[in-house]
Coordinates of C-alpha atoms in Angstrom, one line a residue:
X291 CA 61.7 -13.8 -59.2
X292 CA 59.2 -15.8 -57.8
X293 CA 56.2 -14.8 -56.3
X294 CA 56.0 -14.4 -52.1
X295 CA 53.8 -17.8 -52.0
X296 CA 55.5 -19.9 -54.7
X297 CA 59.3 -19.1 -52.8
X298 CA 61.3 -22.0 -52.3
X299 CA 63.4 -23.0 -49.8
X300 CA 66.4 -23.4 -52.6
X301 CA 65.4 -19.7 -53.4
X302 CA 66.0 -18.5 -50.0
X303 CA 68.9 -20.2 -49.4
X304 CA 70.6 -19.0 -52.9
X305 CA 69.2 -15.8 -52.2
X306 CA 70.1 -15.5 -48.8
X307 CA 66.5 -13.9 -48.0
X308 CA 66.6 -14.8 -44.2
X309 CA 65.9 -12.4 -41.2
X310 CA 67.3 -12.7 -38.1
X311 CA 65.8 -11.9 -34.9
X312 CA 67.2 -11.4 -31.4
X313 CA 65.2 -12.3 -28.0
X314 CA 67.1 -11.0 -24.7
X315 CA 68.2 -13.1 -21.7
X316 CA 68.1 -11.1 -18.7
X317 CA 69.6 -11.7 -15.3
X318 CA 66.8 -10.5 -13.1
X319 CA 68.8 -10.3 -9.8
X320 CA 71.5 -7.6 -11.2
X321 CA 69.1 -6.4 -13.8
X322 CA 71.1 -6.8 -17.0
X323 CA 71.4 -8.4 -20.6
X324 CA 73.5 -11.1 -20.5
X325 CA 72.8 -12.5 -23.8
X326 CA 70.6 -12.8 -27.1
X327 CA 69.7 -15.6 -28.6
X328 CA 69.5 -15.6 -32.5
X329 CA 65.8 -16.8 -34.2
X330 CA 65.5 -17.1 -37.8
X331 CA 62.5 -15.9 -39.8
X332 CA 62.0 -16.8 -43.4
X333 CA 60.7 -14.0 -45.8
X334 CA 57.8 -12.5 -44.5
X335 CA 54.0 -12.8 -46.1
X336 CA 55.1 -16.4 -47.5
X337 CA 54.1 -19.7 -46.0
X338 CA 57.9 -20.3 -44.9
X339 CA 58.1 -17.2 -42.9
X340 CA 58.2 -19.1 -39.8
X341 CA 61.2 -21.2 -38.6
X342 CA 59.0 -24.3 -38.0
X343 CA 57.8 -24.3 -41.8
X344 CA 61.0 -22.9 -43.0
X345 CA 63.5 -25.9 -41.4
X346 CA 61.2 -28.7 -42.6
X347 CA 61.5 -27.6 -46.1
X348 CA 64.8 -27.5 -45.8
X349 CA 64.7 -31.4 -44.2
X350 CA 62.5 -32.1 -47.0
X351 CA 65.1 -31.1 -49.6
X352 CA 68.2 -32.3 -47.9
X353 CA 69.4 -28.9 -46.9
X354 CA 69.3 -28.8 -43.3
X355 CA 73.4 -28.2 -43.5
X356 CA 73.2 -25.4 -45.9
X357 CA 70.2 -23.4 -44.2
X358 CA 72.0 -23.7 -40.7
X359 CA 75.4 -22.6 -42.0
X360 CA 73.5 -19.5 -43.6
X361 CA 71.5 -18.7 -40.3
X362 CA 74.5 -19.4 -38.1
X363 CA 76.3 -16.5 -40.8
X364 CA 73.5 -14.2 -40.5
X365 CA 73.2 -14.4 -36.5
X366 CA 76.8 -14.1 -36.2
X367 CA 77.3 -10.8 -38.3
X368 CA 73.9 -8.8 -37.1
X369 CA 74.9 -10.1 -33.7
X370 CA 78.2 -7.6 -34.1
X371 CA 76.7 -5.1 -36.5
X372 CA 74.3 -4.0 -33.8
X373 CA 77.1 -4.2 -31.2
X374 CA 74.9 -6.4 -28.5
X375 CA 76.7 -7.1 -25.4
X376 CA 76.9 -10.6 -23.6
X377 CA 76.9 -13.6 -25.2
X378 CA 75.2 -14.8 -28.4
X379 CA 72.6 -17.9 -28.6
X380 CA 72.7 -19.8 -31.1
X381 CA 70.6 -23.2 -32.1
X382 CA 71.8 -26.1 -34.0
X383 CA 70.2 -29.0 -35.2
X384 CA 71.5 -32.4 -33.9
X385 CA 71.1 -33.8 -37.3
X386 CA 73.2 -31.5 -39.0
X387 CA 75.6 -31.5 -35.9
X388 CA 76.2 -35.5 -36.5
X389 CA 76.0 -35.3 -40.3
X390 CA 79.1 -36.5 -41.7
X391 CA 79.0 -34.2 -44.5
X392 CA 78.4 -30.9 -42.6
X393 CA 81.6 -28.7 -42.9
X394 CA 83.5 -29.0 -39.5
X395 CA 84.9 -26.1 -38.1
X396 CA 83.0 -23.5 -40.1
X397 CA 81.2 -22.0 -36.7
X398 CA 84.7 -21.2 -35.2
X399 CA 85.7 -19.7 -38.5
X400 CA 82.6 -17.6 -38.7
X401 CA 83.2 -16.5 -34.9
X402 CA 87.0 -15.4 -35.9
X403 CA 86.2 -14.0 -39.1
X404 CA 83.3 -11.8 -37.4
X405 CA 85.8 -10.6 -34.5
X406 CA 84.0 -12.5 -31.8
X407 CA 85.5 -14.6 -28.9
X408 CA 84.5 -18.3 -28.9
X409 CA 83.5 -17.6 -25.3
X410 CA 81.0 -15.5 -26.3
X411 CA 78.8 -17.7 -28.2
X412 CA 76.5 -20.5 -26.5
X413 CA 75.9 -23.5 -29.1
X414 CA 72.7 -24.1 -27.9
X415 CA 70.8 -28.2 -28.8
X416 CA 67.1 -28.7 -28.3
X417 CA 65.8 -32.1 -26.4
X418 CA 63.0 -31.7 -28.7
X419 CA 64.4 -33.9 -31.5
X420 CA 65.5 -37.5 -30.6
X421 CA 69.0 -37.5 -28.8
X422 CA 71.7 -39.6 -30.6
X423 CA 74.0 -42.3 -28.9
X424 CA 75.1 -40.3 -25.9
X425 CA 79.2 -41.1 -26.5
X426 CA 78.5 -40.1 -30.2
X427 CA 76.9 -36.6 -28.8
X428 CA 79.3 -36.0 -26.5
X429 CA 82.1 -36.3 -28.9
X430 CA 80.5 -34.0 -30.9
X431 CA 79.9 -31.4 -28.0
X432 CA 83.3 -31.7 -27.3
X433 CA 84.6 -30.6 -30.6
X434 CA 82.7 -27.3 -29.5
X435 CA 83.9 -27.0 -26.3
X436 CA 87.2 -27.1 -27.3
X437 CA 87.2 -23.7 -29.6
X438 CA 86.1 -22.4 -26.5
X439 CA 81.8 -22.3 -26.9
X440 CA 79.8 -23.0 -23.8
X441 CA 76.8 -25.6 -24.5
X442 CA 73.2 -25.3 -23.5
X443 CA 70.6 -27.8 -23.6
X444 CA 67.4 -26.3 -24.8
X445 CA 63.7 -27.7 -24.0
X446 CA 64.5 -29.7 -21.1
X447 CA 61.7 -31.8 -19.5
X448 CA 59.7 -32.6 -22.9
X449 CA 62.7 -34.6 -24.4
X450 CA 63.3 -38.0 -25.3
X451 CA 66.4 -38.6 -23.1
X452 CA 65.4 -36.5 -20.1
X453 CA 67.7 -35.7 -17.1
X454 CA 69.9 -38.5 -18.2
X455 CA 71.0 -36.1 -21.2
X456 CA 71.9 -33.7 -18.5
X457 CA 73.6 -36.1 -16.2
X458 CA 75.9 -37.0 -19.0
X459 CA 76.8 -34.3 -21.1
X460 CA 76.9 -31.5 -18.1
X461 CA 76.0 -28.7 -20.5
X462 CA 77.1 -25.3 -19.0
X463 CA 73.9 -23.8 -19.7
X464 CA 70.1 -25.6 -19.3
X465 CA 66.8 -24.1 -20.3
X466 CA 63.4 -25.0 -19.3
X467 CA 60.8 -25.9 -21.7
X468 CA 57.6 -23.4 -21.7
X469 CA 55.1 -26.3 -21.1
X470 CA 56.9 -26.0 -17.2
X471 CA 56.6 -22.3 -17.5
X472 CA 52.8 -21.9 -18.8
X473 CA 50.6 -21.1 -15.8
X474 CA 53.0 -22.5 -13.4
X475 CA 51.5 -20.4 -11.0
X476 CA 48.3 -22.4 -10.9
X477 CA 49.9 -26.0 -11.4
X478 CA 51.3 -26.9 -7.8
X479 CA 53.1 -30.4 -10.0
X480 CA 54.8 -27.5 -12.2
X481 CA 56.0 -25.5 -9.1
X482 CA 57.7 -28.8 -7.6
X483 CA 59.0 -29.7 -10.5
X484 CA 60.6 -26.2 -11.3
X485 CA 61.9 -26.5 -7.7
X486 CA 63.6 -29.8 -8.6
X487 CA 65.1 -28.3 -11.8
X488 CA 66.6 -24.9 -10.3
X489 CA 68.4 -27.6 -7.7
X490 CA 69.5 -29.5 -10.2
X491 CA 71.3 -26.5 -11.8
X492 CA 73.0 -25.7 -8.5
X493 CA 74.1 -29.1 -7.9
X494 CA 75.5 -29.5 -11.6
X495 CA 77.0 -25.9 -11.5
X496 CA 74.9 -25.3 -14.3
X497 CA 73.2 -22.0 -15.0
X498 CA 69.1 -22.4 -15.5
X499 CA 67.6 -20.0 -17.6
X500 CA 63.7 -20.0 -17.6
X501 CA 62.1 -19.8 -20.9
X502 CA 58.7 -18.7 -22.6
X503 CA 57.6 -16.3 -19.7
X504 CA 54.7 -14.7 -21.0
X505 CA 53.0 -13.2 -17.5
X506 CA 53.6 -11.4 -14.6
X507 CA 52.6 -14.5 -12.2
X508 CA 54.9 -17.0 -14.3
X509 CA 57.3 -14.6 -13.6
X510 CA 57.0 -13.8 -10.1
X511 CA 56.6 -17.2 -8.9
X512 CA 59.7 -18.6 -10.6
X513 CA 61.6 -16.0 -9.0
X514 CA 60.4 -16.7 -5.9
X515 CA 61.6 -20.5 -6.7
X516 CA 65.1 -19.5 -7.2
X517 CA 65.0 -18.1 -10.9
X518 CA 68.1 -16.0 -11.9
X519 CA 68.4 -15.7 -15.6
X520 CA 65.3 -15.5 -17.8
X521 CA 63.8 -15.1 -21.3
X522 CA 60.1 -14.5 -22.4
X523 CA 57.4 -12.1 -24.2
X524 CA 56.9 -10.9 -20.3
X525 CA 59.9 -9.2 -20.5
X526 CA 61.1 -8.8 -24.4
X527 CA 59.8 -10.3 -28.0
X528 CA 62.2 -11.3 -30.4
X529 CA 63.1 -8.3 -32.7
X530 CA 65.3 -7.1 -35.3
X531 CA 66.5 -4.3 -33.1
X532 CA 66.2 -5.7 -29.7
X533 CA 66.5 -3.8 -26.7
X534 CA 69.7 -3.2 -24.8
X535 CA 68.7 -2.3 -21.5
X536 CA 66.6 -4.0 -18.4
X537 CA 62.7 -3.1 -18.9
X538 CA 60.6 -1.5 -16.7
X539 CA 58.5 -4.2 -15.3
X540 CA 55.3 -3.9 -13.1
X541 CA 56.4 -6.6 -10.7
X542 CA 57.2 -7.0 -6.8
X543 CA 60.5 -5.0 -6.1
X544 CA 63.3 -7.4 -6.5
X545 CA 64.3 -9.5 -2.9
X546 CA 68.3 -8.1 -3.2
X547 CA 66.9 -4.6 -3.4
X548 CA 65.1 -5.1 0.1
X549 CA 65.9 -7.8 1.8
X550 CA 67.2 -7.3 4.9
X551 CA 68.1 -11.2 5.6
X552 CA 71.1 -11.9 6.5
X553 CA 73.0 -14.2 3.5
X554 CA 76.0 -16.6 3.2
X555 CA 77.9 -14.1 1.7
X556 CA 78.8 -12.9 4.7
X557 CA 80.4 -15.6 5.9
X558 CA 82.8 -15.8 2.7
X559 CA 86.5 -16.4 2.9
X560 CA 89.5 -16.8 0.6
X561 CA 91.3 -19.6 0.1
X562 CA 93.7 -20.8 -2.3
X563 CA 92.7 -22.4 -5.5
X564 CA 93.6 -24.2 -8.7
X565 CA 92.8 -23.9 -12.3
X566 CA 91.4 -27.1 -14.0
X567 CA 94.4 -27.9 -16.1
X568 CA 97.3 -27.9 -13.5
X569 CA 98.8 -30.7 -12.2
X570 CA 97.9 -33.0 -9.7
X571 CA 101.3 -32.7 -8.0
X572 CA 100.9 -28.6 -8.1
X573 CA 98.0 -29.6 -5.8
X574 CA 99.7 -31.8 -3.2
X575 CA 102.5 -29.0 -3.3
X576 CA 100.0 -26.6 -1.6
X577 CA 98.5 -29.1 0.8
X578 CA 101.9 -29.9 2.4
X579 CA 102.9 -26.4 2.4
X580 CA 99.9 -25.1 3.8
X581 CA 99.1 -27.5 7.0
X582 CA 95.8 -25.5 7.3
X583 CA 94.7 -25.7 4.2
X584 CA 92.0 -28.5 3.8
X585 CA 90.5 -28.5 0.5
X586 CA 91.2 -26.8 -3.0
X587 CA 88.4 -25.2 -5.5
X588 CA 89.1 -26.4 -8.9
X589 CA 88.2 -23.4 -11.4
X590 CA 87.9 -22.7 -14.9
X591 CA 87.8 -19.4 -16.2
X592 CA 86.6 -18.4 -12.5
X593 CA 84.1 -20.8 -12.9
X594 CA 83.9 -23.6 -10.1
X595 CA 84.3 -27.0 -11.3
X596 CA 84.7 -29.0 -8.0
X597 CA 86.9 -29.5 -4.7
X598 CA 89.8 -31.3 -4.0
X599 CA 90.0 -32.7 -0.6
X600 CA 93.5 -32.7 1.7
X601 CA 92.4 -36.3 3.2
X602 CA 91.8 -38.1 -0.3
X603 CA 94.6 -36.8 -2.0
X604 CA 97.0 -37.5 1.1
X605 CA 95.9 -40.7 1.1
X606 CA 96.5 -41.6 -2.4
X607 CA 100.0 -39.8 -2.5
X608 CA 100.9 -42.5 0.9
X609 CA 100.0 -45.2 -1.3
X610 CA 103.8 -46.5 -3.0
X611 CA 102.5 -46.2 -6.5
X612 CA 100.7 -42.8 -5.8
X613 CA 102.6 -40.5 -6.7
X614 CA 103.7 -42.0 -9.8
X615 CA 99.9 -42.8 -10.7
X616 CA 98.9 -39.0 -10.4
X617 CA 102.1 -37.1 -11.5
X618 CA 100.6 -36.9 -15.4
X619 CA 96.9 -36.1 -14.1
X620 CA 95.2 -32.9 -14.1
X621 CA 93.3 -31.3 -11.1
X622 CA 90.2 -31.4 -12.9
X623 CA 90.8 -35.2 -13.3
X624 CA 90.6 -35.9 -9.5
X625 CA 87.7 -33.2 -8.2
X626 CA 85.1 -34.0 -6.3
X627 CA 81.6 -32.9 -6.4
X628 CA 80.4 -34.0 -3.2
X629 CA 80.1 -30.1 -1.9
X630 CA 77.6 -27.5 -2.2
X631 CA 78.0 -24.4 -4.6
X632 CA 76.1 -21.6 -3.3
X633 CA 74.8 -18.5 -4.4
X634 CA 75.5 -15.4 -2.5
X635 CA 72.3 -14.2 -2.2
X636 CA 70.7 -17.4 -0.6
X637 CA 69.4 -17.0 3.1
X638 CA 71.3 -18.8 5.8
X639 CA 68.2 -20.0 7.0
X640 CA 67.3 -21.7 3.3
X641 CA 71.3 -23.0 3.9
X642 CA 70.5 -24.8 6.7
X643 CA 67.8 -26.7 5.3
X644 CA 70.2 -27.7 2.7
X645 CA 73.0 -28.4 5.3
X646 CA 70.8 -30.9 7.3
X647 CA 70.1 -32.5 4.0
X648 CA 73.6 -33.5 3.3
X649 CA 75.1 -37.0 4.1
X650 CA 77.3 -37.6 6.9
X651 CA 80.2 -37.4 5.1
X652 CA 79.5 -34.0 3.2
X653 CA 78.0 -32.4 6.3
X654 CA 81.9 -31.1 7.3
X655 CA 83.1 -30.0 3.8
X656 CA 83.5 -26.5 2.9
X657 CA 80.8 -24.9 0.4
X658 CA 81.8 -22.9 -2.7
X659 CA 80.0 -19.7 -2.8
X660 CA 79.3 -18.2 -6.4
X661 CA 78.2 -14.6 -7.7
X662 CA 76.4 -14.9 -11.3
X663 CA 78.1 -18.4 -11.4
X664 CA 81.3 -17.2 -10.7
X665 CA 83.5 -18.3 -8.4
X666 CA 83.5 -16.1 -4.9
X667 CA 84.8 -17.9 -2.1
X668 CA 84.2 -20.5 0.1
X669 CA 82.5 -20.9 3.4
X670 CA 83.9 -23.1 6.5
X671 CA 81.1 -25.5 7.6
X672 CA 82.0 -24.5 11.2
X673 CA 81.4 -20.6 10.6
X674 CA 78.2 -21.8 8.8
X675 CA 76.7 -23.5 11.6
X676 CA 77.7 -20.8 13.9
X677 CA 76.0 -18.1 12.0
X678 CA 72.9 -20.2 11.6
X679 CA 73.0 -21.2 15.5
X680 CA 73.2 -17.1 16.0
X681 CA 70.5 -16.3 13.9
X682 CA 68.3 -19.0 14.9
X683 CA 68.7 -17.6 18.7
X684 CA 68.3 -14.1 17.7
X685 CA 64.7 -14.8 15.7
X686 CA 63.6 -16.8 18.5
X687 CA 64.5 -14.0 21.3
X688 CA 62.5 -11.6 19.4
X689 CA 59.8 -13.6 18.1
X690 CA 56.1 -13.7 19.4
X691 CA 55.6 -16.3 21.1
X692 CA 52.5 -16.9 20.3
X693 CA 52.3 -17.1 16.9
X694 CA 56.6 -17.3 16.1
X695 CA 55.7 -14.1 13.8
X696 CA 59.0 -11.3 14.1
X697 CA 58.2 -9.1 17.0
X698 CA 58.9 -5.4 17.8
X699 CA 62.6 -5.4 17.2
X700 CA 62.5 -7.2 14.1
X701 CA 59.8 -5.0 12.8
X702 CA 61.6 -1.6 13.8
X703 CA 64.5 -3.1 12.2
X704 CA 62.7 -3.4 9.1
X705 CA 60.9 -0.3 9.2
X706 CA 64.3 1.7 10.1
X707 CA 65.7 -0.3 7.2
X708 CA 63.6 0.7 4.3
X709 CA 63.4 4.7 5.7
X710 CA 67.1 4.9 6.0
X711 CA 67.4 3.3 2.0
X712 CA 64.2 5.6 1.0
X713 CA 63.2 2.4 -0.4
X714 CA 59.1 2.9 -1.0
X715 CA 56.3 0.5 1.1
X716 CA 53.0 0.6 2.3
X717 CA 52.2 -0.8 5.9
X718 CA 49.1 -2.2 6.7
X719 CA 48.4 -1.8 10.6
X720 CA 45.7 -4.9 11.7
X721 CA 44.0 -5.0 15.2
X722 CA 40.9 -7.0 16.5
X723 CA 37.2 -5.3 17.3
X724 CA 35.8 -6.5 20.4
X725 CA 38.5 -9.2 21.1
X726 CA 38.5 -8.7 24.7
X727 CA 34.8 -9.5 25.1
X728 CA 35.5 -12.7 23.0
X729 CA 38.1 -13.4 25.5
X730 CA 35.5 -12.9 28.5
X731 CA 32.8 -15.2 26.9
X732 CA 35.1 -18.0 25.2
X733 CA 38.1 -17.9 27.3
X734 CA 42.2 -17.2 27.0
X735 CA 42.5 -20.5 24.9
X736 CA 40.4 -19.8 22.4
X737 CA 41.5 -16.5 22.4
X738 CA 45.1 -17.5 21.3
X739 CA 43.3 -20.1 18.9
X740 CA 41.6 -17.2 17.5
X741 CA 45.1 -14.9 17.0
X742 CA 47.1 -17.8 15.7
X743 CA 43.7 -17.8 13.0
X744 CA 44.2 -14.3 12.2
X745 CA 47.9 -15.1 11.5
X746 CA 47.7 -18.1 9.6
X747 CA 45.2 -16.1 7.4
X748 CA 47.5 -12.9 7.3
X749 CA 50.9 -15.9 5.8
X750 CA 48.2 -17.5 3.4
X751 CA 47.5 -14.2 1.9
X752 CA 50.7 -12.7 1.4
X753 CA 53.9 -13.1 -0.5
X754 CA 57.2 -13.8 1.6
X755 CA 59.6 -12.3 -1.3
X756 CA 57.0 -9.0 -1.2
X757 CA 55.9 -8.9 2.4
X758 CA 57.4 -8.5 6.0
X759 CA 54.7 -9.9 8.7
X760 CA 55.4 -9.2 12.2
X761 CA 53.0 -9.6 15.6
X762 CA 53.1 -6.4 17.6
X763 CA 51.8 -8.2 20.4
X764 CA 48.2 -9.0 21.6
X765 CA 45.7 -8.6 19.1
X766 CA 48.2 -6.2 16.9
X767 CA 50.2 -7.2 13.7
X768 CA 51.8 -5.4 10.9
X769 CA 52.4 -6.0 7.3
X770 CA 54.7 -4.3 5.0
X771 CA 54.0 -4.4 1.6
X772 CA 56.9 -4.0 -0.7
X773 CA 54.8 -4.2 -3.8
X774 CA 51.2 -2.4 -4.8
X775 CA 48.7 -5.3 -4.3
X776 CA 47.7 -3.4 -0.8
X777 CA 43.8 -3.4 -1.1
X778 CA 43.8 -6.8 -2.9
X779 CA 45.7 -8.5 -0.3
X780 CA 43.8 -6.8 3.3
X781 CA 40.7 -7.9 1.0
X782 CA 41.1 -11.2 0.8
X783 CA 42.4 -11.2 4.7
X784 CA 39.1 -9.3 5.5
X785 CA 37.1 -12.4 3.7
X786 CA 39.7 -14.9 5.1
X787 CA 39.4 -14.1 8.7
X788 CA 35.9 -13.7 8.7
X789 CA 35.2 -16.9 7.3
X790 CA 37.5 -18.9 9.4
X791 CA 36.5 -16.5 12.9
X792 CA 32.6 -18.1 13.1
X793 CA 34.3 -21.8 13.5
X794 CA 34.8 -20.3 16.8
X795 CA 31.2 -18.5 17.2
X796 CA 28.2 -20.7 18.4
X797 CA 25.1 -20.6 16.1
X798 CA 23.4 -18.7 19.0
X799 CA 25.6 -16.0 19.2
X800 CA 25.8 -16.0 15.3
X801 CA 22.3 -15.6 14.9
X802 CA 22.5 -12.5 17.7
X803 CA 25.5 -10.8 15.9
X804 CA 26.9 -10.6 19.4
X805 CA 26.6 -11.3 22.7
X806 CA 26.4 -10.0 26.2
X807 CA 29.5 -9.1 28.6
X808 CA 31.2 -7.2 31.2
X809 CA 32.7 -3.9 29.8
X810 CA 35.7 -2.3 31.3
X811 CA 33.3 -0.3 33.8
X812 CA 31.8 -3.8 34.9
X813 CA 28.3 -3.2 33.0
X814 CA 27.0 -6.3 31.1
X815 CA 26.4 -4.6 27.8
X816 CA 25.5 -6.3 23.9
X817 CA 29.2 -6.7 22.0
X818 CA 29.0 -7.5 18.2
X819 CA 31.1 -10.3 16.8
X820 CA 35.0 -10.0 16.8
X821 CA 36.1 -8.7 13.7
X822 CA 39.3 -6.8 12.2
X823 CA 40.1 -3.5 11.7
X824 CA 42.8 -2.3 8.7
X825 CA 44.2 0.5 8.2
X826 CA 46.8 1.4 5.7
X827 CA 49.8 4.0 4.9
X828 CA 51.8 5.0 2.2
X829 CA 54.5 7.1 3.4
X830 CA 56.9 9.1 1.5
X831 CA 60.3 7.5 2.7
X832 CA 62.0 10.8 2.3
X833 CA 59.9 12.6 4.1
X834 CA 60.5 10.8 7.9
X835 CA 63.4 8.9 9.3
X836 CA 62.2 7.0 12.4
X837 CA 60.0 3.9 13.1
X838 CA 58.5 5.8 15.8
X839 CA 56.9 8.4 13.2
X840 CA 55.5 5.3 11.0
X841 CA 54.2 3.8 13.9
X842 CA 52.2 6.7 15.0
X843 CA 50.9 7.1 11.4
X844 CA 49.6 3.7 11.1
X845 CA 48.2 3.8 14.3
X846 CA 46.3 6.6 13.5
X847 CA 44.9 4.6 10.5
X848 CA 44.0 1.9 12.4
X849 CA 41.8 3.8 14.9
X850 CA 40.1 5.4 11.7
X851 CA 39.3 1.6 10.6
X852 CA 38.3 0.9 13.8
X853 CA 35.6 3.6 13.7
X854 CA 33.5 1.4 11.2
X855 CA 30.9 -1.2 12.3
X856 CA 32.2 -4.5 11.5
X857 CA 35.4 -5.9 9.8
X858 CA 36.6 -2.9 7.7
X859 CA 39.8 -1.7 5.4
X860 CA 40.9 2.4 6.0
X861 CA 43.7 3.0 3.5
X862 CA 44.9 6.5 4.1
X863 CA 46.3 8.0 0.5
X864 CA 48.4 10.4 2.1
X865 CA 52.1 10.3 1.5
X866 CA 53.2 13.2 4.1
X867 CA 52.5 14.1 7.7
X868 CA 48.9 16.1 7.1
X869 CA 45.5 15.6 8.0
X870 CA 44.3 12.2 6.8
X871 CA 42.7 11.5 2.7
X872 CA 39.8 9.0 4.5
X873 CA 38.9 6.4 1.9
X874 CA 37.2 3.3 3.7
X875 CA 36.2 -0.2 1.9

């Protein structure tokens, strides 16, 4: 036996000295594991331990095909042995896939022998290697598709062919390269690029996986941008015995658990559908027998591929040769992609933005709604527009007219929802000190501008996904926190507002740290500069059942904060209705 430092790739292949580790891929909306990526490691404590070194050595000795077959066989057998759930992602080298000497059909043999189904396996190809001629690659991939495998493109965004291959190959799954994930929370360009990729995934009906997530900040930003499927060290590292349950993460509570926002799912209706391989004549018969059906979704294994529209098909059949031309075609051959495919959890406000960006001809077409990538139903444009209009009117009706923030009705509704569902939250009550003297000295117009400045400071420093901001009225605001960043966010608001408010104060008054104005009894007395008081409560939601109880607690916390001079933060550490533990910051 060779020493560990002299071991060769020939020996590794001959003696099958590789190890397979698995990294989970998560559905963060449903907090489940949807699959595992199989990754190969060489013998430990050898120069060929890393996959990069191992595959480079195999390529140098013209043994890539042999090494890949060994890796696939080991990945499949270990996946079954460990009884892992979900899909198995297997990496395949393009050079091997297109090598004429590589044995055809070996992967399907290995899969069938193991007892797995091909639809449990994803063939993952990397965009880091130069893609060959698109037609050649498409033919190679179609061989895998015929067996029932899903196709994933890995490392999208850094390769030679970029988005062109995505458009042409139409993969089932797209994985975003780590380069765009790395510190995306600190890079505006990466953030915008990621937005585009998630939107392209929605349009092309491809599942998007953000891989290589290593920090909490990256994870939270990606989820805010629309990420559903994720992979990376922050969630779980590759392991020979990978985790099989969703991990406990120190992140903001998932929006799906706390959101009271109306989503597109509330408008879903059912309609007739057809399978991709059913005849066009069958589709035509459905339209002729159901005069109220204007569009039919085309599905494959309950995943939407497109839509067939009545007016287009009827126009084609009206031609003298129409029926003869279409009689041998399948539904998938005539489907249209000019429609929206929306996830069931998408807020109506976001749908409104997408809808208004559509072309006029597409504006009146129904949208397909999915859940976890599978067909759920359709939404008519009429129902969508009606609901969006009603939602906008309700928001406008109950919003504060000065700041546009949710008013008392929305605030009460949000708090009651959290109490009813026993969701933990922190509540901050914000109030300006000495606001009346400011109004008296500088006028109500500047007073309104100061309130807008405070509202802006709050919105800049809070996350829409983890915080609910409301304007009670006058100079009173609330923030409901659904994460644990309360003290940090409140301190940022205090600092930001203190700096911004000085732009409204004359240099003379800044120097004096105040001004003379009439008090409520008509006496001319000195008042300090306007400042901000924040009182925070952390209620035990199992002990309260009404908005009024929470409002009373928050008001007491605010009063404690206002006892201090200047801007201050008071946090009540008590969770139940007893005397306060005072923490002033």
